[in-house]
Coordinates of C-alpha atoms and ligand atoms in Angstrom, one line a residue:
M1 CA 24.5 -17.4 24.4
S2 CA 27.2 -19.0 22.2
K3 CA 24.9 -21.9 21.1
S4 CA 24.2 -22.0 17.4
Y5 CA 21.0 -23.5 16.0
R6 CA 20.9 -25.4 12.7
V7 CA 18.0 -24.0 10.7
I8 CA 16.3 -25.0 7.4
Q9 CA 14.5 -22.3 5.4
W10 CA 11.3 -23.8 3.8
A11 CA 10.4 -21.8 0.7
T12 CA 12.1 -18.6 -0.6
G13 CA 9.3 -16.3 -1.6
T14 CA 8.9 -12.8 -0.4
V15 CA 8.9 -13.8 3.3
G16 CA 11.2 -16.8 2.9
S17 CA 13.9 -14.8 1.2
I18 CA 14.1 -12.2 4.0
S19 CA 14.3 -15.1 6.5
L20 CA 17.0 -16.9 4.5
R21 CA 19.1 -13.7 4.5
H22 CA 18.7 -13.4 8.2
I23 CA 19.6 -17.1 8.9
I24 CA 22.8 -16.7 6.8
E25 CA 23.8 -13.4 8.5
N26 CA 22.9 -14.2 12.1
P27 CA 25.8 -16.0 13.9
A28 CA 23.3 -17.7 16.3
Y29 CA 22.1 -19.7 13.3
E30 CA 23.8 -22.1 10.9
L31 CA 22.0 -22.7 7.6
A32 CA 21.3 -26.5 7.4
G33 CA 19.2 -26.6 4.2
V34 CA 16.8 -24.7 1.9
L35 CA 13.6 -26.2 0.4
V36 CA 12.4 -24.6 -2.8
Y37 CA 9.4 -25.3 -5.0
N38 CA 10.7 -23.6 -8.1
P39 CA 12.8 -26.2 -10.0
A40 CA 15.0 -23.3 -11.4
K41 CA 16.2 -22.6 -7.8
S42 CA 17.0 -26.2 -7.0
G43 CA 20.7 -26.8 -6.9
V44 CA 21.4 -23.0 -6.5
D45 CA 23.6 -21.9 -3.6
A46 CA 21.4 -20.3 -0.9
G47 CA 23.6 -17.2 -0.9
D48 CA 23.0 -16.7 -4.6
I49 CA 19.2 -16.8 -4.0
V50 CA 19.4 -13.8 -1.8
G51 CA 22.3 -11.9 -3.2
L52 CA 24.8 -12.9 -0.5
P53 CA 28.2 -14.6 -0.8
K54 CA 28.1 -18.4 -1.4
T55 CA 27.2 -20.5 1.7
G56 CA 28.0 -24.0 0.4
V57 CA 24.4 -24.9 1.1
L58 CA 22.5 -25.8 -2.1
A59 CA 18.7 -25.3 -2.3
T60 CA 16.7 -28.5 -3.1
N61 CA 13.2 -29.3 -4.1
D62 CA 13.7 -32.9 -2.7
V63 CA 11.4 -33.0 0.4
E64 CA 12.9 -36.3 1.6
K65 CA 16.4 -34.8 1.6
I66 CA 15.1 -32.0 3.8
I67 CA 13.3 -34.4 6.2
A68 CA 16.5 -36.4 6.5
T69 CA 18.6 -33.3 7.2
D70 CA 19.8 -32.9 10.8
A71 CA 18.5 -29.5 12.0
D72 CA 17.1 -27.8 15.1
C73 CA 14.4 -25.7 13.4
V74 CA 12.5 -25.1 10.2
H75 CA 11.4 -21.6 9.2
F76 CA 8.3 -22.6 7.3
A77 CA 7.0 -20.0 4.8
P78 CA 5.3 -21.7 1.8
Q79 CA 2.5 -20.1 -0.2
F80 CA -0.1 -22.6 1.1
Q81 CA -0.7 -24.2 4.5
D82 CA 0.4 -27.9 4.7
I83 CA -0.3 -29.3 8.1
D84 CA 0.7 -32.9 7.2
M85 CA 4.2 -31.6 6.0
V86 CA 4.5 -29.6 9.3
C87 CA 3.8 -32.8 11.2
R88 CA 6.4 -34.7 9.2
L89 CA 9.0 -32.1 10.0
L90 CA 8.0 -32.1 13.7
R91 CA 8.2 -35.9 13.9
S92 CA 11.6 -35.8 12.2
G93 CA 12.9 -34.0 15.3
K94 CA 12.8 -30.4 13.9
N95 CA 11.1 -27.6 15.7
V96 CA 8.9 -25.5 13.4
V97 CA 8.1 -21.7 13.3
S98 CA 5.5 -21.1 10.6
T99 CA 4.2 -17.9 9.1
V100 CA 1.1 -19.7 8.0
G101 CA 0.0 -20.6 11.6
P102 CA -2.0 -21.8 13.4
F103 CA -1.3 -19.0 15.9
F104 CA -3.5 -19.7 18.9
P105 CA -6.1 -22.4 19.7
T106 CA -9.6 -21.7 18.4
E107 CA -12.5 -23.9 17.3
H108 CA -11.6 -23.5 13.6
N109 CA -8.0 -24.8 14.0
A110 CA -8.7 -27.5 16.6
A111 CA -8.2 -30.4 14.2
A112 CA -4.9 -29.0 12.8
L113 CA -3.6 -28.3 16.3
K114 CA -4.5 -31.8 17.4
K115 CA -2.3 -33.2 14.6
I116 CA 0.5 -30.8 15.4
G117 CA 0.3 -31.6 19.1
A118 CA 0.6 -35.4 18.4
A119 CA 3.5 -34.8 16.1
C120 CA 5.3 -32.6 18.6
Q121 CA 5.0 -35.3 21.3
D122 CA 6.3 -38.0 18.9
G123 CA 9.3 -35.8 17.8
G124 CA 9.9 -34.1 21.1
T125 CA 9.6 -30.8 19.2
S126 CA 7.7 -27.5 19.4
F127 CA 5.6 -25.5 17.0
H128 CA 5.0 -21.7 16.9
G129 CA 2.9 -19.7 14.5
C130 CA 4.4 -16.3 13.8
G131 CA 4.1 -13.2 11.6
I132 CA 3.2 -9.6 11.8
H133 CA -0.6 -10.1 11.4
P134 CA -1.6 -12.6 12.5
G135 CA 1.1 -13.0 15.1
F136 CA 2.1 -9.6 16.5
I137 CA 0.2 -6.4 15.8
G138 CA -3.2 -7.9 16.7
D139 CA -2.1 -10.1 19.6
I140 CA 1.2 -9.8 21.5
L141 CA 1.4 -6.0 20.9
P142 CA -2.2 -5.1 22.1
M143 CA -1.8 -7.8 24.9
T144 CA 1.4 -6.0 26.0
L145 CA -0.4 -2.6 25.9
T146 CA -3.2 -3.9 28.2
R147 CA -0.7 -3.6 31.0
L148 CA -1.1 0.2 30.7
Q149 CA -4.9 0.1 31.3
N150 CA -7.2 0.6 34.3
R151 CA -10.2 -0.5 32.1
I152 CA -10.6 -1.6 28.5
D153 CA -13.8 -0.9 26.5
R154 CA -12.6 -1.7 23.0
I155 CA -9.5 -2.5 21.0
E156 CA -9.0 -1.6 17.3
V157 CA -6.0 -2.7 15.2
F158 CA -5.2 -1.2 11.9
E159 CA -2.9 -2.6 9.2
I160 CA -2.5 0.2 6.6
A161 CA -0.5 -0.8 3.5
N162 CA -0.1 1.5 0.6
K163 CA 1.0 -1.0 -2.1
L164 CA 1.8 1.7 -4.5
K165 CA 4.9 2.4 -2.4
S166 CA 5.7 -1.3 -1.7
P167 CA 4.3 -3.4 -4.6
S168 CA 4.3 -7.2 -4.1
V169 CA 2.7 -10.4 -5.3
Y170 CA -0.2 -9.6 -3.0
I171 CA -1.5 -7.0 -5.5
Q172 CA -2.4 -9.9 -7.8
F173 CA -3.1 -12.4 -5.0
M174 CA -5.7 -10.0 -3.4
G175 CA -7.6 -9.4 -6.7
F176 CA -6.5 -5.8 -7.3
G177 CA -7.3 -4.8 -10.9
Q178 CA -10.4 -7.0 -11.1
T179 CA -13.9 -5.6 -11.5
P180 CA -16.1 -6.1 -8.3
E181 CA -18.0 -8.8 -10.3
E182 CA -14.8 -10.8 -11.0
F183 CA -13.6 -10.3 -7.5
Y184 CA -16.8 -11.7 -5.9
S185 CA -17.0 -14.6 -8.4
K186 CA -13.8 -16.4 -7.3
P187 CA -11.7 -16.9 -4.1
N188 CA -8.5 -15.0 -3.6
V189 CA -5.7 -15.1 -0.9
M190 CA -7.9 -13.2 1.6
T191 CA -10.9 -15.6 1.2
G192 CA -11.7 -17.1 4.6
S193 CA -8.9 -15.2 6.3
M194 CA -11.0 -13.9 9.1
E195 CA -10.7 -17.3 10.8
A196 CA -6.9 -17.1 10.7
F197 CA -6.9 -13.5 12.1
S198 CA -9.4 -14.6 14.8
D199 CA -6.5 -16.6 16.3
S200 CA -5.0 -13.2 17.3
M201 CA -8.3 -11.9 18.7
A202 CA -8.7 -15.2 20.7
L203 CA -5.3 -14.7 22.2
V204 CA -6.1 -11.2 23.5
V205 CA -9.7 -12.0 24.6
T206 CA -8.5 -15.2 26.4
G207 CA -5.6 -13.3 27.9
L208 CA -8.1 -10.9 29.4
G209 CA -10.1 -13.7 30.8
K210 CA -13.1 -13.6 28.5
K211 CA -14.5 -15.5 25.5
I212 CA -15.3 -14.5 21.9
E213 CA -19.1 -15.0 21.4
K214 CA -19.1 -14.4 17.7
L215 CA -17.2 -13.0 14.8
S216 CA -18.6 -10.7 12.1
E217 CA -17.0 -9.2 8.9
K218 CA -17.4 -6.4 6.4
L219 CA -15.6 -5.7 3.2
E220 CA -15.4 -2.4 1.4
L221 CA -13.9 -2.0 -2.0
A222 CA -12.5 1.2 -3.6
L223 CA -12.3 1.6 -7.4
A224 CA -9.6 3.4 -9.4
K225 CA -10.8 6.7 -10.8
N226 CA -8.0 6.7 -13.5
D227 CA -5.4 4.1 -14.5
I228 CA -2.9 3.6 -11.7
H229 CA 0.6 2.6 -12.7
Y230 CA 2.7 0.8 -10.2
D231 CA 6.1 -0.9 -10.3
G232 CA 4.9 -4.1 -11.9
G233 CA 1.7 -3.2 -13.7
V234 CA -1.4 -1.1 -14.1
I235 CA -4.7 -1.0 -12.3
R236 CA -7.2 0.1 -14.8
A237 CA -9.8 2.8 -14.1
G238 CA -13.0 1.3 -12.6
T239 CA -11.3 -1.8 -11.2
I240 CA -10.3 -2.5 -7.6
A241 CA -7.6 -0.3 -6.2
G242 CA -8.4 -0.6 -2.5
E243 CA -9.7 -3.2 0.0
H244 CA -10.9 -2.6 3.5
Y245 CA -11.5 -5.7 5.6
E246 CA -13.2 -5.2 9.0
W247 CA -13.4 -8.2 11.3
T248 CA -15.0 -7.9 14.7
A249 CA -14.9 -10.1 17.8
W250 CA -17.9 -9.8 20.0
V251 CA -17.5 -10.1 23.8
E252 CA -20.4 -9.8 26.3
S253 CA -22.8 -8.8 23.4
K254 CA -20.6 -5.9 22.3
P255 CA -18.1 -5.4 19.4
F256 CA -14.9 -5.6 21.5
M257 CA -12.0 -6.2 19.2
L258 CA -11.9 -4.9 15.6
F259 CA -9.3 -5.5 13.0
H260 CA -9.1 -3.2 10.0
L261 CA -6.9 -4.2 7.0
Y262 CA -6.6 -1.4 4.5
Y263 CA -4.7 -2.4 1.4
F264 CA -4.7 0.2 -1.4
L265 CA -2.6 1.7 -4.3
G266 CA -2.3 5.4 -3.7
D267 CA -5.3 7.7 -3.3
D268 CA -6.8 8.1 -6.8
M269 CA -9.8 6.0 -5.9
E270 CA -13.4 6.1 -4.8
P271 CA -13.9 6.1 -1.9
N272 CA -10.6 7.7 -1.0
W273 CA -9.9 6.7 2.6
N274 CA -7.1 9.4 2.9
L275 CA -5.1 7.0 5.0
G276 CA -1.6 8.5 4.3
E277 CA 1.4 6.3 4.7
S278 CA 1.8 2.6 5.5
R279 CA 1.7 1.9 9.2
H280 CA 0.3 -0.3 11.9
R281 CA -1.8 1.2 14.6
V282 CA -3.4 -0.1 17.8
V283 CA -6.1 2.0 19.6
I284 CA -7.4 1.0 23.0
E285 CA -10.4 2.8 24.3
G286 CA -10.9 2.8 28.0
D287 CA -9.3 4.4 31.0
P288 CA -7.0 5.8 29.8
S289 CA -7.6 5.7 26.0
I290 CA -4.3 5.2 24.2
E291 CA -2.9 4.6 20.7
M292 CA 0.3 3.3 19.3
T293 CA 1.6 3.6 15.8
L294 CA 4.4 1.5 14.3
N295 CA 6.0 2.3 11.0
A296 CA 9.2 2.5 9.1
L297 CA 11.5 5.5 9.3
P298 CA 11.2 7.5 6.0
D299 CA 13.7 6.5 3.3
V300 CA 15.9 9.1 1.4
N301 CA 12.8 10.1 -0.6
G302 CA 10.8 10.6 2.6
D303 CA 8.6 7.5 1.9
R304 CA 7.7 5.1 4.7
H305 CA 7.6 1.6 3.3
F306 CA 5.3 -1.1 4.4
L307 CA 7.4 -3.5 6.5
G308 CA 4.7 -6.2 7.1
I309 CA 6.5 -8.8 5.0
T310 CA 10.0 -8.0 6.5
W311 CA 8.5 -8.2 10.1
T312 CA 6.7 -11.5 9.3
A313 CA 10.0 -13.1 8.5
L314 CA 11.9 -11.5 11.4
L315 CA 9.3 -12.3 14.0
G316 CA 9.8 -16.0 13.2
N317 CA 13.6 -15.7 13.0
T318 CA 13.9 -13.9 16.4
A319 CA 11.7 -16.5 18.1
M320 CA 13.6 -19.6 16.8
A321 CA 16.1 -20.0 19.6
A322 CA 13.3 -19.8 22.2
V323 CA 11.1 -22.2 20.3
C324 CA 14.0 -24.7 20.1
E325 CA 14.4 -24.4 23.9
A326 CA 10.6 -24.7 24.7
K327 CA 9.0 -27.9 25.9
P328 CA 7.4 -30.0 23.2
G329 CA 4.0 -28.9 21.9
L330 CA 2.3 -25.7 20.6
V331 CA 4.2 -22.6 21.8
T332 CA 2.0 -19.5 21.9
H333 CA 3.0 -16.0 22.9
F334 CA 1.9 -16.9 26.5
D335 CA 4.4 -19.8 26.6
L336 CA 7.2 -17.7 25.0
G337 CA 6.9 -14.9 27.5
V338 CA 9.4 -12.1 26.7
V339 CA 11.5 -13.5 23.8
Q340 CA 15.2 -12.9 24.0
P341 CA 16.4 -12.9 20.4
R342 CA 19.9 -14.2 19.7
G343 CA 22.6 -12.7 17.4
L344 CA 21.0 -9.4 16.7
I345 CA 23.8 -7.3 18.1
R346 CA 26.7 -7.8 15.6
K347 CA 29.0 -6.1 13.2
H348 CA 27.6 -5.4 9.7
Ligands
NAP1 N1 1.4 -14.1 9.5 C1 1.7 -13.1 8.8 O1 1.7 -12.0 9.2 C2 2.0 -13.3 7.3 C3 2.3 -12.2 6.5 C4 2.7 -12.4 5.2 C5 2.6 -13.7 4.7 N2 2.2 -14.7 5.5 C6 2.2 -16.1 4.9 O2 3.5 -16.5 4.7 C7 3.6 -17.4 3.6 C8 4.7 -16.9 2.6 O3 4.3 -15.6 2.1 P1 5.1 -14.9 0.9 O4 4.7 -13.5 0.9 O5 6.5 -15.3 1.0 O6 4.5 -15.7 -0.3 P2 5.1 -15.8 -1.8 O7 6.0 -14.7 -2.1 O8 4.0 -16.2 -2.6 O9 6.1 -17.1 -1.7 C9 5.8 -18.3 -1.3 C10 6.8 -19.4 -1.8 O10 6.1 -20.6 -1.7 C11 6.7 -21.5 -2.6 N3 5.6 -22.2 -3.4 C12 5.5 -22.1 -4.8 N4 4.5 -22.9 -5.1 C13 4.0 -23.5 -4.0 C14 3.0 -24.4 -3.7 N5 2.2 -25.0 -4.6 N6 2.7 -24.7 -2.4 C15 3.5 -24.2 -1.4 N7 4.5 -23.3 -1.6 C16 4.7 -23.0 -2.9 C17 7.6 -20.7 -3.5 O11 8.9 -20.9 -2.9 P3 10.3 -20.9 -3.8 O12 10.3 -19.6 -4.5 O13 11.3 -21.2 -2.8 O14 10.2 -22.1 -4.8 C18 7.2 -19.3 -3.3 O15 8.2 -18.4 -3.6 C19 2.2 -17.4 2.9 O16 1.5 -18.6 3.3 C20 1.5 -16.2 3.6 O17 0.1 -16.4 3.7 C21 1.9 -14.6 6.8

């Protein structure tokens, strides 16, 4: 219980900053280093980056310095996947939890996991892909709920994010404010993401002793009826103000597991999905049919904020001690079992 793990935070964006704050504040962890891409952050004390007292640990954009740093674990949260860098970290003797995945073995990530597996064996280290979705709401949560079932016919998972209440870089990254023509003419952060999300579906279907036969996808766009002003910009009338991704895993010739991602800015759009506040929801149809909703408590204004980014950071943070203790190789939720987080009960 009293063991402390030396941890490196890799990138300090939206997710990485929340993780860095946690690593500094959690007595089970000792901050060993911070890798930043932004040259303006290099040389800055980690505490200053997240508005905490100075830590004495200066962020660096020198990758070699980080690779040479003695640490138990790296919380890896860069903007883009970098399997070769993950492998270097693993070979240097550091366990890695990554918000970029891979999350569970599938055909599409086989080559990446082969490289990761070899690096883990060389370094005697472990790798775990983590986050809210993929990583929790569409895999370990429904998998846990299956214990309440006599029979399961269909599982639907909803991520409902009203970005008007919780604006972030994803408004731009996801192509909000573009015309449909612009949107379809170039890739954005969601392009090809069904494959990453299918890791979660594969975990559940495999966990239930079946195989995914095929995946299918649909995308529905909603256009702003009037200009929509949010904290950070304007979505012009007639441009994209809502995106609904629907991904389906087919099992035994039926649509068995469906993921719905609804990202939108308020409700002044066509179509208006009338989704209400941000939340995650899992629906299992069968015997019995059940649902579970997960959301933030309302703030002083009565608003429920979207906690997906916060939870993405914390899901990695709370698993780090267990990943450090795991045997070398890929660590999935099945390997982790019931995670016992360290350092959460403390004075504040
Ligand atoms: N599994 C999940 O549920 C889940 C949920 C949300 C996000 N994610 C993933 O988590 C990662 C971090 O998300 P985020 O919201 O924190 O993103 P973000 O706000 O865009 O921050 C990413 C950070 O990456 C660094 N960066 C800058 N240029 C880069 C480059 N060329 N290559 C790699 N990294 C670069 C920067 O770090 P510095 O500022 O330190 O220089 C930047 O702040 C993303 O890959 C995202 O897809 C996963």
